[in-house]
Amino acid sequence: MADPAPRILPYGEAAIAEATAAIAHGDVVATPTETVYGLAGDATRSDAVAAIYAAKGRPSFNPLIVHVADLAAAERIAVFDDRARGLATRFWPGPLTLVLPLRADAGIARAVTAGLDTIALRVPGHRAMQALLAACGRPLAAPSANASNAISPTRAEHVAASLGARVALIIDDGACAAGLESTIVHDGVILRPGPLSSEALGLPAFRVETEGEITAPGQLASHYAPRKPLRLDVASRKSDEWLIGFGEVMGDATLSASGDLIEAAAKLFDALHRADASDRAGIAVAPIPDHGIGAAINDRLRRAAHR
């Protein structure tokens, strides 16, 4: 028997009210952000945070990103130095996560940080997450709304296919604009590339891939993975592969025929979902330039191909 389908509501007052009630009960809900769909729960409640880890099948050593309404709310949870405050002032609301020292009186459930003395914070720019934060009046832990290590969701149907009834409610507000998880910064170092490039942030490019000690979200070397084997930098597919094209390399699906990296980022995970659901045995992806947001696209593709 198939798993029961999750409840999906279009974004609006009714959806926000129902999601708020579910979160107040300790349940988790999926909501869009400008990056990917997030699986949101009350970051101050241990039972709600445990429900997030359980729904995703996420390892307990992998900390969660906490979403807050504004910089003032963030400063009640973490200690900001001048550099971090400058980044927050310039790029919040937006796809930037800052890893900062956790205040002793922050009231955040210990499982959120996986026992670390730092916390990952973000002020989202999407109307649905901002409305939910305002209605709940609480910080919301919200990793991507998919099973751990699977392809990230940029549409409500991706969440439904990955999590099913493990999520109480999905708020549907269409496709995510950025399509990649937020850029993560700690002490002036980029731990995970994202929609905000090193050039935009004015920080040196740096990428951490580790299967050992985890110091912030987004550091696992194997992540964002389809079920099928994935080949990168492919100009010509094999007969049993679904080709994701870019630029002059046309495929079964194309991230951007014009070679626009921003368009490619927005389409990446949706294309991977389509390829994984196809009748082909494998997936191939055309070469992607490694500058600007292309560095973040290639980061996700390398992790998806890592087995």
C-alpha atoms as a PDB file:
ATOM      1  CA  MET A   1       0.000   0.000   0.000  1.00  0.00           C
ATOM      2  CA  ALA A   2       1.337   3.441  -0.937  1.00  0.00           C
ATOM      3  CA  ASP A   3       2.197   5.913   1.806  1.00  0.00           C
ATOM      4  CA  PRO A   4      -0.567   8.462   2.461  1.00  0.00           C
ATOM      5  CA  ALA A   5      -0.122  11.702   0.564  1.00  0.00           C
ATOM      6  CA  PRO A   6       0.816  14.773   2.590  1.00  0.00           C
ATOM      7  CA  ARG A   7      -1.544  17.727   2.831  1.00  0.00           C
ATOM      8  CA  ILE A   8      -0.589  20.514   0.387  1.00  0.00           C
ATOM      9  CA  LEU A   9      -2.086  24.009   0.623  1.00  0.00           C
ATOM     10  CA  PRO A  10      -1.381  27.019  -1.603  1.00  0.00           C
ATOM     11  CA  TYR A  11       0.369  29.905   0.108  1.00  0.00           C
ATOM     12  CA  GLY A  12      -2.071  32.235   1.835  1.00  0.00           C
ATOM     13  CA  GLU A  13      -3.576  33.058   5.221  1.00  0.00           C
ATOM     14  CA  ALA A  14      -5.215  29.647   5.615  1.00  0.00           C
ATOM     15  CA  ALA A  15      -1.986  27.793   4.912  1.00  0.00           C
ATOM     16  CA  ILE A  16       0.026  29.965   7.318  1.00  0.00           C
ATOM     17  CA  ALA A  17      -2.610  29.558  10.060  1.00  0.00           C
ATOM     18  CA  GLU A  18      -2.654  25.765   9.694  1.00  0.00           C
ATOM     19  CA  ALA A  19       1.145  25.580   9.574  1.00  0.00           C
ATOM     20  CA  THR A  20       1.431  27.758  12.691  1.00  0.00           C
ATOM     21  CA  ALA A  21      -0.961  25.491  14.581  1.00  0.00           C
ATOM     22  CA  ALA A  22       1.019  22.418  13.528  1.00  0.00           C
ATOM     23  CA  ILE A  23       4.321  23.966  14.661  1.00  0.00           C
ATOM     24  CA  ALA A  24       2.750  24.982  18.001  1.00  0.00           C
ATOM     25  CA  HIS A  25       1.830  21.307  18.426  1.00  0.00           C
ATOM     26  CA  GLY A  26       5.457  20.272  17.869  1.00  0.00           C
ATOM     27  CA  ASP A  27       4.933  19.052  14.307  1.00  0.00           C
ATOM     28  CA  VAL A  28       7.022  19.934  11.246  1.00  0.00           C
ATOM     29  CA  VAL A  29       5.827  21.613   8.068  1.00  0.00           C
ATOM     30  CA  ALA A  30       7.419  22.268   4.690  1.00  0.00           C
ATOM     31  CA  THR A  31       7.578  25.795   3.377  1.00  0.00           C
ATOM     32  CA  PRO A  32       9.302  27.423   0.415  1.00  0.00           C
ATOM     33  CA  THR A  33      12.182  29.811   0.836  1.00  0.00           C
ATOM     34  CA  GLU A  34      14.084  31.666  -1.870  1.00  0.00           C
ATOM     35  CA  THR A  35      16.689  28.860  -1.812  1.00  0.00           C
ATOM     36  CA  VAL A  36      14.899  25.472  -1.465  1.00  0.00           C
ATOM     37  CA  TYR A  37      11.845  24.197   0.427  1.00  0.00           C
ATOM     38  CA  GLY A  38      12.587  23.917   4.159  1.00  0.00           C
ATOM     39  CA  LEU A  39      11.297  21.528   6.819  1.00  0.00           C
ATOM     40  CA  ALA A  40      10.372  23.889   9.631  1.00  0.00           C
ATOM     41  CA  GLY A  41       9.910  23.243  13.339  1.00  0.00           C
ATOM     42  CA  ASP A  42      10.185  25.229  16.567  1.00  0.00           C
ATOM     43  CA  ALA A  43      13.918  25.615  17.242  1.00  0.00           C
ATOM     44  CA  THR A  44      13.281  26.075  20.979  1.00  0.00           C
ATOM     45  CA  ARG A  45      11.574  22.675  21.426  1.00  0.00           C
ATOM     46  CA  SER A  46      13.588  19.473  21.683  1.00  0.00           C
ATOM     47  CA  ASP A  47      10.644  17.348  20.520  1.00  0.00           C
ATOM     48  CA  ALA A  48      10.118  19.473  17.400  1.00  0.00           C
ATOM     49  CA  VAL A  49      13.821  19.363  16.523  1.00  0.00           C
ATOM     50  CA  ALA A  50      13.816  15.590  17.047  1.00  0.00           C
ATOM     51  CA  ALA A  51      10.849  15.401  14.652  1.00  0.00           C
ATOM     52  CA  ILE A  52      12.891  17.216  11.975  1.00  0.00           C
ATOM     53  CA  TYR A  53      15.800  14.777  12.319  1.00  0.00           C
ATOM     54  CA  ALA A  54      13.407  11.804  12.277  1.00  0.00           C
ATOM     55  CA  ALA A  55      11.445  12.989   9.229  1.00  0.00           C
ATOM     56  CA  LYS A  56      14.632  13.502   7.219  1.00  0.00           C
ATOM     57  CA  GLY A  57      16.553  10.524   8.578  1.00  0.00           C
ATOM     58  CA  ARG A  58      19.300  13.071   9.220  1.00  0.00           C
ATOM     59  CA  PRO A  59      22.331  12.090  11.313  1.00  0.00           C
ATOM     60  CA  SER A  60      22.288  13.779  14.713  1.00  0.00           C
ATOM     61  CA  PHE A  61      25.855  15.101  14.288  1.00  0.00           C
ATOM     62  CA  ASN A  62      24.748  17.329  11.383  1.00  0.00           C
ATOM     63  CA  PRO A  63      23.500  20.677  12.797  1.00  0.00           C
ATOM     64  CA  LEU A  64      20.506  22.610  11.498  1.00  0.00           C
ATOM     65  CA  ILE A  65      20.111  26.135  10.126  1.00  0.00           C
ATOM     66  CA  VAL A  66      17.786  28.334  12.182  1.00  0.00           C
ATOM     67  CA  HIS A  67      15.641  30.951  10.440  1.00  0.00           C
ATOM     68  CA  VAL A  68      14.716  34.203  12.167  1.00  0.00           C
ATOM     69  CA  ALA A  69      12.710  37.241  11.136  1.00  0.00           C
ATOM     70  CA  ASP A  70      15.437  39.890  11.246  1.00  0.00           C
ATOM     71  CA  LEU A  71      18.883  40.854  12.492  1.00  0.00           C
ATOM     72  CA  ALA A  72      17.548  41.879  15.912  1.00  0.00           C
ATOM     73  CA  ALA A  73      16.118  38.393  16.435  1.00  0.00           C
ATOM     74  CA  ALA A  74      19.416  36.875  15.314  1.00  0.00           C
ATOM     75  CA  GLU A  75      21.383  38.981  17.801  1.00  0.00           C
ATOM     76  CA  ARG A  76      19.259  37.616  20.651  1.00  0.00           C
ATOM     77  CA  ILE A  77      20.500  34.126  19.738  1.00  0.00           C
ATOM     78  CA  ALA A  78      24.119  34.628  18.638  1.00  0.00           C
ATOM     79  CA  VAL A  79      27.083  36.932  19.215  1.00  0.00           C
ATOM     80  CA  PHE A  80      27.929  39.096  16.192  1.00  0.00           C
ATOM     81  CA  ASP A  81      31.274  40.721  15.549  1.00  0.00           C
ATOM     82  CA  ASP A  82      31.604  43.690  13.198  1.00  0.00           C
ATOM     83  CA  ARG A  83      32.356  41.524  10.143  1.00  0.00           C
ATOM     84  CA  ALA A  84      29.314  39.288  10.672  1.00  0.00           C
ATOM     85  CA  ARG A  85      27.055  42.263  11.347  1.00  0.00           C
ATOM     86  CA  GLY A  86      28.304  43.924   8.172  1.00  0.00           C
ATOM     87  CA  LEU A  87      27.467  40.839   6.097  1.00  0.00           C
ATOM     88  CA  ALA A  88      24.051  40.547   7.732  1.00  0.00           C
ATOM     89  CA  THR A  89      23.273  44.200   7.103  1.00  0.00           C
ATOM     90  CA  ARG A  90      24.218  43.882   3.419  1.00  0.00           C
ATOM     91  CA  PHE A  91      22.725  40.490   2.563  1.00  0.00           C
ATOM     92  CA  TRP A  92      19.789  39.840   4.929  1.00  0.00           C
ATOM     93  CA  PRO A  93      17.055  39.042   4.144  1.00  0.00           C
ATOM     94  CA  GLY A  94      18.593  36.673   1.624  1.00  0.00           C
ATOM     95  CA  PRO A  95      20.412  33.405   0.912  1.00  0.00           C
ATOM     96  CA  LEU A  96      23.244  33.893   3.423  1.00  0.00           C
ATOM     97  CA  THR A  97      23.749  31.727   6.531  1.00  0.00           C
ATOM     98  CA  LEU A  98      26.158  32.921   9.225  1.00  0.00           C
ATOM     99  CA  VAL A  99      27.746  30.511  11.716  1.00  0.00           C
ATOM    100  CA  LEU A 100      28.198  32.421  14.973  1.00  0.00           C
ATOM    101  CA  PRO A 101      28.860  31.843  18.697  1.00  0.00           C
ATOM    102  CA  LEU A 102      25.662  30.742  20.447  1.00  0.00           C
ATOM    103  CA  ARG A 103      24.488  32.841  23.393  1.00  0.00           C
ATOM    104  CA  ALA A 104      24.127  30.882  26.613  1.00  0.00           C
ATOM    105  CA  ASP A 105      20.601  32.227  27.162  1.00  0.00           C
ATOM    106  CA  ALA A 106      19.422  31.795  23.547  1.00  0.00           C
ATOM    107  CA  GLY A 107      16.823  29.174  24.456  1.00  0.00           C
ATOM    108  CA  ILE A 108      17.644  27.030  21.404  1.00  0.00           C
ATOM    109  CA  ALA A 109      17.214  23.261  21.716  1.00  0.00           C
ATOM    110  CA  ARG A 110      20.637  21.644  22.059  1.00  0.00           C
ATOM    111  CA  ALA A 111      20.017  19.190  19.215  1.00  0.00           C
ATOM    112  CA  VAL A 112      19.801  22.114  16.745  1.00  0.00           C
ATOM    113  CA  THR A 113      23.537  22.747  17.042  1.00  0.00           C
ATOM    114  CA  ALA A 114      24.489  19.055  17.441  1.00  0.00           C
ATOM    115  CA  GLY A 115      26.203  20.044  20.696  1.00  0.00           C
ATOM    116  CA  LEU A 116      28.407  22.726  19.108  1.00  0.00           C
ATOM    117  CA  ASP A 117      28.946  26.130  20.703  1.00  0.00           C
ATOM    118  CA  THR A 118      28.037  27.843  17.425  1.00  0.00           C
ATOM    119  CA  ILE A 119      24.740  28.217  15.592  1.00  0.00           C
ATOM    120  CA  ALA A 120      23.891  28.693  11.897  1.00  0.00           C
ATOM    121  CA  LEU A 121      21.437  31.576  11.380  1.00  0.00           C
ATOM    122  CA  ARG A 122      19.635  33.000   8.365  1.00  0.00           C
ATOM    123  CA  VAL A 123      17.043  35.714   7.706  1.00  0.00           C
ATOM    124  CA  PRO A 124      15.046  34.439   4.707  1.00  0.00           C
ATOM    125  CA  GLY A 125      13.662  36.715   2.023  1.00  0.00           C
ATOM    126  CA  HIS A 126      10.714  34.547   0.926  1.00  0.00           C
ATOM    127  CA  ARG A 127       7.207  35.719   1.802  1.00  0.00           C
ATOM    128  CA  ALA A 128       6.033  32.290   3.005  1.00  0.00           C
ATOM    129  CA  MET A 129       8.843  31.736   5.504  1.00  0.00           C
ATOM    130  CA  GLN A 130       8.659  35.335   6.696  1.00  0.00           C
ATOM    131  CA  ALA A 131       4.885  35.028   7.207  1.00  0.00           C
ATOM    132  CA  LEU A 132       5.386  31.788   9.129  1.00  0.00           C
ATOM    133  CA  LEU A 133       8.074  33.327  11.338  1.00  0.00           C
ATOM    134  CA  ALA A 134       5.814  36.281  12.110  1.00  0.00           C
ATOM    135  CA  ALA A 135       2.838  34.052  12.926  1.00  0.00           C
ATOM    136  CA  CYS A 136       4.846  31.623  15.089  1.00  0.00           C
ATOM    137  CA  GLY A 137       6.865  34.267  16.902  1.00  0.00           C
ATOM    138  CA  ARG A 138       9.657  31.706  17.313  1.00  0.00           C
ATOM    139  CA  PRO A 139      12.929  30.901  15.573  1.00  0.00           C
ATOM    140  CA  LEU A 140      12.392  28.016  13.160  1.00  0.00           C
ATOM    141  CA  ALA A 141      14.931  25.295  12.466  1.00  0.00           C
ATOM    142  CA  ALA A 142      14.513  24.474   8.782  1.00  0.00           C
ATOM    143  CA  PRO A 143      16.868  22.223   6.823  1.00  0.00           C
ATOM    144  CA  SER A 144      15.892  21.244   3.285  1.00  0.00           C
ATOM    145  CA  ALA A 145      12.560  19.384   3.148  1.00  0.00           C
ATOM    146  CA  ASN A 146      13.794  16.080   1.748  1.00  0.00           C
ATOM    147  CA  ALA A 147      15.119  12.778   2.987  1.00  0.00           C
ATOM    148  CA  SER A 148      18.730  13.106   4.140  1.00  0.00           C
ATOM    149  CA  ASN A 149      21.308  12.902   1.331  1.00  0.00           C
ATOM    150  CA  ALA A 150      18.613  12.992  -1.385  1.00  0.00           C
ATOM    151  CA  ILE A 151      18.097  15.674  -4.041  1.00  0.00           C
ATOM    152  CA  SER A 152      16.994  18.974  -2.514  1.00  0.00           C
ATOM    153  CA  PRO A 153      13.402  20.121  -3.182  1.00  0.00           C
ATOM    154  CA  THR A 154      12.605  23.266  -5.167  1.00  0.00           C
ATOM    155  CA  ARG A 155       8.896  22.469  -5.694  1.00  0.00           C
ATOM    156  CA  ALA A 156       6.128  21.229  -3.399  1.00  0.00           C
ATOM    157  CA  GLU A 157       5.847  18.001  -5.373  1.00  0.00           C
ATOM    158  CA  HIS A 158       9.530  17.257  -4.681  1.00  0.00           C
ATOM    159  CA  VAL A 159       8.803  17.451  -0.943  1.00  0.00           C
ATOM    160  CA  ALA A 160       5.753  15.218  -1.246  1.00  0.00           C
ATOM    161  CA  ALA A 161       7.677  12.593  -3.212  1.00  0.00           C
ATOM    162  CA  SER A 162      10.580  12.563  -0.749  1.00  0.00           C
ATOM    163  CA  LEU A 163       8.873  12.842   2.645  1.00  0.00           C
ATOM    164  CA  GLY A 164       5.241  11.813   2.126  1.00  0.00           C
ATOM    165  CA  ALA A 165       3.201  11.814   5.328  1.00  0.00           C
ATOM    166  CA  ARG A 166       6.313  12.424   7.458  1.00  0.00           C
ATOM    167  CA  VAL A 167       5.534  16.137   7.017  1.00  0.00           C
ATOM    168  CA  ALA A 168       2.270  17.460   8.472  1.00  0.00           C
ATOM    169  CA  LEU A 169       1.701  20.085   5.780  1.00  0.00           C
ATOM    170  CA  ILE A 170       3.368  21.484   2.665  1.00  0.00           C
ATOM    171  CA  ILE A 171       2.858  25.135   1.766  1.00  0.00           C
ATOM    172  CA  ASP A 172       2.991  25.441  -2.021  1.00  0.00           C
ATOM    173  CA  ASP A 173       4.204  28.772  -3.408  1.00  0.00           C
ATOM    174  CA  GLY A 174       5.674  27.524  -6.663  1.00  0.00           C
ATOM    175  CA  ALA A 175       9.298  26.976  -7.597  1.00  0.00           C
ATOM    176  CA  CYS A 176      12.107  28.470  -5.503  1.00  0.00           C
ATOM    177  CA  ALA A 177      13.773  31.423  -7.202  1.00  0.00           C
ATOM    178  CA  ALA A 178      17.422  30.688  -6.357  1.00  0.00           C
ATOM    179  CA  GLY A 179      17.196  26.895  -6.448  1.00  0.00           C
ATOM    180  CA  LEU A 180      20.359  26.289  -4.379  1.00  0.00           C
ATOM    181  CA  GLU A 181      20.846  26.195  -0.610  1.00  0.00           C
ATOM    182  CA  SER A 182      22.207  29.306   1.068  1.00  0.00           C
ATOM    183  CA  THR A 183      25.854  30.296   1.128  1.00  0.00           C
ATOM    184  CA  ILE A 184      27.310  29.476   4.569  1.00  0.00           C
ATOM    185  CA  VAL A 185      30.001  31.705   6.084  1.00  0.00           C
ATOM    186  CA  HIS A 186      31.979  31.253   9.315  1.00  0.00           C
ATOM    187  CA  ASP A 187      34.701  33.664  10.438  1.00  0.00           C
ATOM    188  CA  GLY A 188      35.048  35.115   6.958  1.00  0.00           C
ATOM    189  CA  VAL A 189      35.375  31.676   5.327  1.00  0.00           C
ATOM    190  CA  ILE A 190      32.822  30.192   2.921  1.00  0.00           C
ATOM    191  CA  LEU A 191      31.962  26.719   4.207  1.00  0.00           C
ATOM    192  CA  ARG A 192      29.358  26.060   1.506  1.00  0.00           C
ATOM    193  CA  PRO A 193      29.063  27.995  -1.771  1.00  0.00           C
ATOM    194  CA  GLY A 194      25.575  29.129  -2.673  1.00  0.00           C
ATOM    195  CA  PRO A 195      23.565  31.810  -4.472  1.00  0.00           C
ATOM    196  CA  LEU A 196      25.835  34.527  -3.059  1.00  0.00           C
ATOM    197  CA  SER A 197      29.225  34.002  -4.684  1.00  0.00           C
ATOM    198  CA  SER A 198      32.606  34.720  -3.129  1.00  0.00           C
ATOM    199  CA  GLU A 199      32.852  37.707  -5.477  1.00  0.00           C
ATOM    200  CA  ALA A 200      29.533  39.132  -4.246  1.00  0.00           C
ATOM    201  CA  LEU A 201      30.464  38.600  -0.601  1.00  0.00           C
ATOM    202  CA  GLY A 202      34.011  39.886  -1.003  1.00  0.00           C
ATOM    203  CA  LEU A 203      35.372  36.714   0.599  1.00  0.00           C
ATOM    204  CA  PRO A 204      37.877  34.152  -0.663  1.00  0.00           C
ATOM    205  CA  ALA A 205      36.359  31.065  -2.269  1.00  0.00           C
ATOM    206  CA  PHE A 206      36.700  28.023  -0.045  1.00  0.00           C
ATOM    207  CA  ARG A 207      34.944  24.694  -0.004  1.00  0.00           C
ATOM    208  CA  VAL A 208      34.967  22.120   2.771  1.00  0.00           C
ATOM    209  CA  GLU A 209      34.216  18.474   2.037  1.00  0.00           C
ATOM    210  CA  THR A 210      34.537  16.102   4.936  1.00  0.00           C
ATOM    211  CA  GLU A 211      33.210  12.833   6.200  1.00  0.00           C
ATOM    212  CA  GLY A 212      34.801  13.477   9.602  1.00  0.00           C
ATOM    213  CA  GLU A 213      34.145  16.277  12.067  1.00  0.00           C
ATOM    214  CA  ILE A 214      31.191  18.495  11.160  1.00  0.00           C
ATOM    215  CA  THR A 215      31.371  22.096  12.361  1.00  0.00           C
ATOM    216  CA  ALA A 216      28.386  23.548  10.455  1.00  0.00           C
ATOM    217  CA  PRO A 217      25.542  22.456   8.168  1.00  0.00           C
ATOM    218  CA  GLY A 218      26.330  21.594   4.558  1.00  0.00           C
ATOM    219  CA  GLN A 219      29.733  19.941   5.007  1.00  0.00           C
ATOM    220  CA  LEU A 220      29.083  16.315   4.070  1.00  0.00           C
ATOM    221  CA  ALA A 221      31.048  15.255   1.003  1.00  0.00           C
ATOM    222  CA  SER A 222      28.219  13.009  -0.226  1.00  0.00           C
ATOM    223  CA  HIS A 223      24.947  14.916  -0.461  1.00  0.00           C
ATOM    224  CA  TYR A 224      22.133  15.992  -2.834  1.00  0.00           C
ATOM    225  CA  ALA A 225      22.404  12.537  -4.387  1.00  0.00           C
ATOM    226  CA  PRO A 226      20.081  10.968  -6.973  1.00  0.00           C
ATOM    227  CA  ARG A 227      19.478   7.214  -6.821  1.00  0.00           C
ATOM    228  CA  LYS A 228      21.132   6.728 -10.213  1.00  0.00           C
ATOM    229  CA  PRO A 229      24.856   7.071 -11.002  1.00  0.00           C
ATOM    230  CA  LEU A 230      25.854  10.561 -12.102  1.00  0.00           C
ATOM    231  CA  ARG A 231      28.625  11.563 -14.566  1.00  0.00           C
ATOM    232  CA  LEU A 232      29.873  15.138 -14.784  1.00  0.00           C
ATOM    233  CA  ASP A 233      31.431  17.287 -17.531  1.00  0.00           C
ATOM    234  CA  VAL A 234      29.758  15.243 -20.269  1.00  0.00           C
ATOM    235  CA  ALA A 235      29.372  16.559 -23.829  1.00  0.00           C
ATOM    236  CA  SER A 236      27.853  13.384 -25.268  1.00  0.00           C
ATOM    237  CA  ARG A 237      25.689  10.993 -23.291  1.00  0.00           C
ATOM    238  CA  LYS A 238      25.714   7.226 -23.327  1.00  0.00           C
ATOM    239  CA  SER A 239      22.631   5.514 -24.751  1.00  0.00           C
ATOM    240  CA  ASP A 240      21.292   4.685 -21.271  1.00  0.00           C
ATOM    241  CA  GLU A 241      21.835   8.149 -19.726  1.00  0.00           C
ATOM    242  CA  TRP A 242      19.564  11.152 -19.263  1.00  0.00           C
ATOM    243  CA  LEU A 243      21.623  14.197 -20.246  1.00  0.00           C
ATOM    244  CA  ILE A 244      21.207  17.521 -18.456  1.00  0.00           C
ATOM    245  CA  GLY A 245      22.478  20.121 -20.872  1.00  0.00           C
ATOM    246  CA  PHE A 246      23.955  23.598 -20.533  1.00  0.00           C
ATOM    247  CA  GLY A 247      24.840  26.183 -23.159  1.00  0.00           C
ATOM    248  CA  GLU A 248      25.753  24.584 -26.477  1.00  0.00           C
ATOM    249  CA  VAL A 249      25.358  21.074 -25.052  1.00  0.00           C
ATOM    250  CA  MET A 250      21.684  20.256 -25.474  1.00  0.00           C
ATOM    251  CA  GLY A 251      20.143  17.434 -23.489  1.00  0.00           C
ATOM    252  CA  ASP A 252      16.906  15.781 -22.441  1.00  0.00           C
ATOM    253  CA  ALA A 253      16.598  18.822 -20.206  1.00  0.00           C
ATOM    254  CA  THR A 254      18.705  21.981 -20.417  1.00  0.00           C
ATOM    255  CA  LEU A 255      19.664  24.154 -17.461  1.00  0.00           C
ATOM    256  CA  SER A 256      20.186  27.183 -19.683  1.00  0.00           C
ATOM    257  CA  ALA A 257      20.483  27.189 -23.459  1.00  0.00           C
ATOM    258  CA  SER A 258      21.957  30.694 -23.287  1.00  0.00           C
ATOM    259  CA  GLY A 259      24.582  29.720 -20.700  1.00  0.00           C
ATOM    260  CA  ASP A 260      23.002  31.795 -17.912  1.00  0.00           C
ATOM    261  CA  LEU A 261      24.357  30.451 -14.605  1.00  0.00           C
ATOM    262  CA  ILE A 262      21.604  32.027 -12.494  1.00  0.00           C
ATOM    263  CA  GLU A 263      18.961  30.306 -14.632  1.00  0.00           C
ATOM    264  CA  ALA A 264      20.953  27.072 -14.382  1.00  0.00           C
ATOM    265  CA  ALA A 265      21.077  27.238 -10.580  1.00  0.00           C
ATOM    266  CA  ALA A 266      17.314  27.745 -10.357  1.00  0.00           C
ATOM    267  CA  LYS A 267      16.699  24.688 -12.568  1.00  0.00           C
ATOM    268  CA  LEU A 268      19.401  22.344 -11.248  1.00  0.00           C
ATOM    269  CA  PHE A 269      17.563  20.296  -8.630  1.00  0.00           C
ATOM    270  CA  ASP A 270      14.360  20.105 -10.651  1.00  0.00           C
ATOM    271  CA  ALA A 271      16.382  18.708 -13.569  1.00  0.00           C
ATOM    272  CA  LEU A 272      18.018  16.153 -11.273  1.00  0.00           C
ATOM    273  CA  HIS A 273      14.592  15.082  -9.982  1.00  0.00           C
ATOM    274  CA  ARG A 274      13.345  14.632 -13.569  1.00  0.00           C
ATOM    275  CA  ALA A 275      16.437  12.679 -14.568  1.00  0.00           C
ATOM    276  CA  ASP A 276      16.194  10.434 -11.517  1.00  0.00           C
ATOM    277  CA  ALA A 277      12.542   9.662 -12.344  1.00  0.00           C
ATOM    278  CA  SER A 278      13.282   8.857 -15.998  1.00  0.00           C
ATOM    279  CA  ASP A 279      13.570   5.356 -17.497  1.00  0.00           C
ATOM    280  CA  ARG A 280      17.328   5.782 -18.112  1.00  0.00           C
ATOM    281  CA  ALA A 281      19.900   3.905 -16.044  1.00  0.00           C
ATOM    282  CA  GLY A 282      22.182   6.886 -15.436  1.00  0.00           C
ATOM    283  CA  ILE A 283      22.438  10.664 -15.439  1.00  0.00           C
ATOM    284  CA  ALA A 284      24.986  12.841 -17.251  1.00  0.00           C
ATOM    285  CA  VAL A 285      25.516  16.593 -16.839  1.00  0.00           C
ATOM    286  CA  ALA A 286      27.162  18.959 -19.305  1.00  0.00           C
ATOM    287  CA  PRO A 287      30.205  21.024 -18.212  1.00  0.00           C
ATOM    288  CA  ILE A 288      29.318  24.037 -16.030  1.00  0.00           C
ATOM    289  CA  PRO A 289      31.712  27.023 -15.766  1.00  0.00           C
ATOM    290  CA  ASP A 290      33.225  27.214 -12.275  1.00  0.00           C
ATOM    291  CA  HIS A 291      32.937  30.953 -11.676  1.00  0.00           C
ATOM    292  CA  GLY A 292      30.298  32.979  -9.829  1.00  0.00           C
ATOM    293  CA  ILE A 293      27.289  30.869  -8.898  1.00  0.00           C
ATOM    294  CA  GLY A 294      28.722  28.166 -11.163  1.00  0.00           C
ATOM    295  CA  ALA A 295      31.037  27.266  -8.264  1.00  0.00           C
ATOM    296  CA  ALA A 296      27.969  26.478  -6.132  1.00  0.00           C
ATOM    297  CA  ILE A 297      26.350  24.460  -8.945  1.00  0.00           C
ATOM    298  CA  ASN A 298      29.519  22.397  -9.351  1.00  0.00           C
ATOM    299  CA  ASP A 299      29.779  21.951  -5.587  1.00  0.00           C
ATOM    300  CA  ARG A 300      26.290  20.374  -5.519  1.00  0.00           C
ATOM    301  CA  LEU A 301      27.053  18.225  -8.581  1.00  0.00           C
ATOM    302  CA  ARG A 302      30.348  16.916  -7.142  1.00  0.00           C
ATOM    303  CA  ARG A 303      28.606  15.951  -3.914  1.00  0.00           C
ATOM    304  CA  ALA A 304      25.745  14.361  -5.837  1.00  0.00           C
ATOM    305  CA  ALA A 305      28.237  12.263  -7.799  1.00  0.00           C
ATOM    306  CA  HIS A 306      30.275  11.303  -4.708  1.00  0.00           C
ATOM    307  CA  ARG A 307      29.611   7.711  -3.640  1.00  0.00           C
END
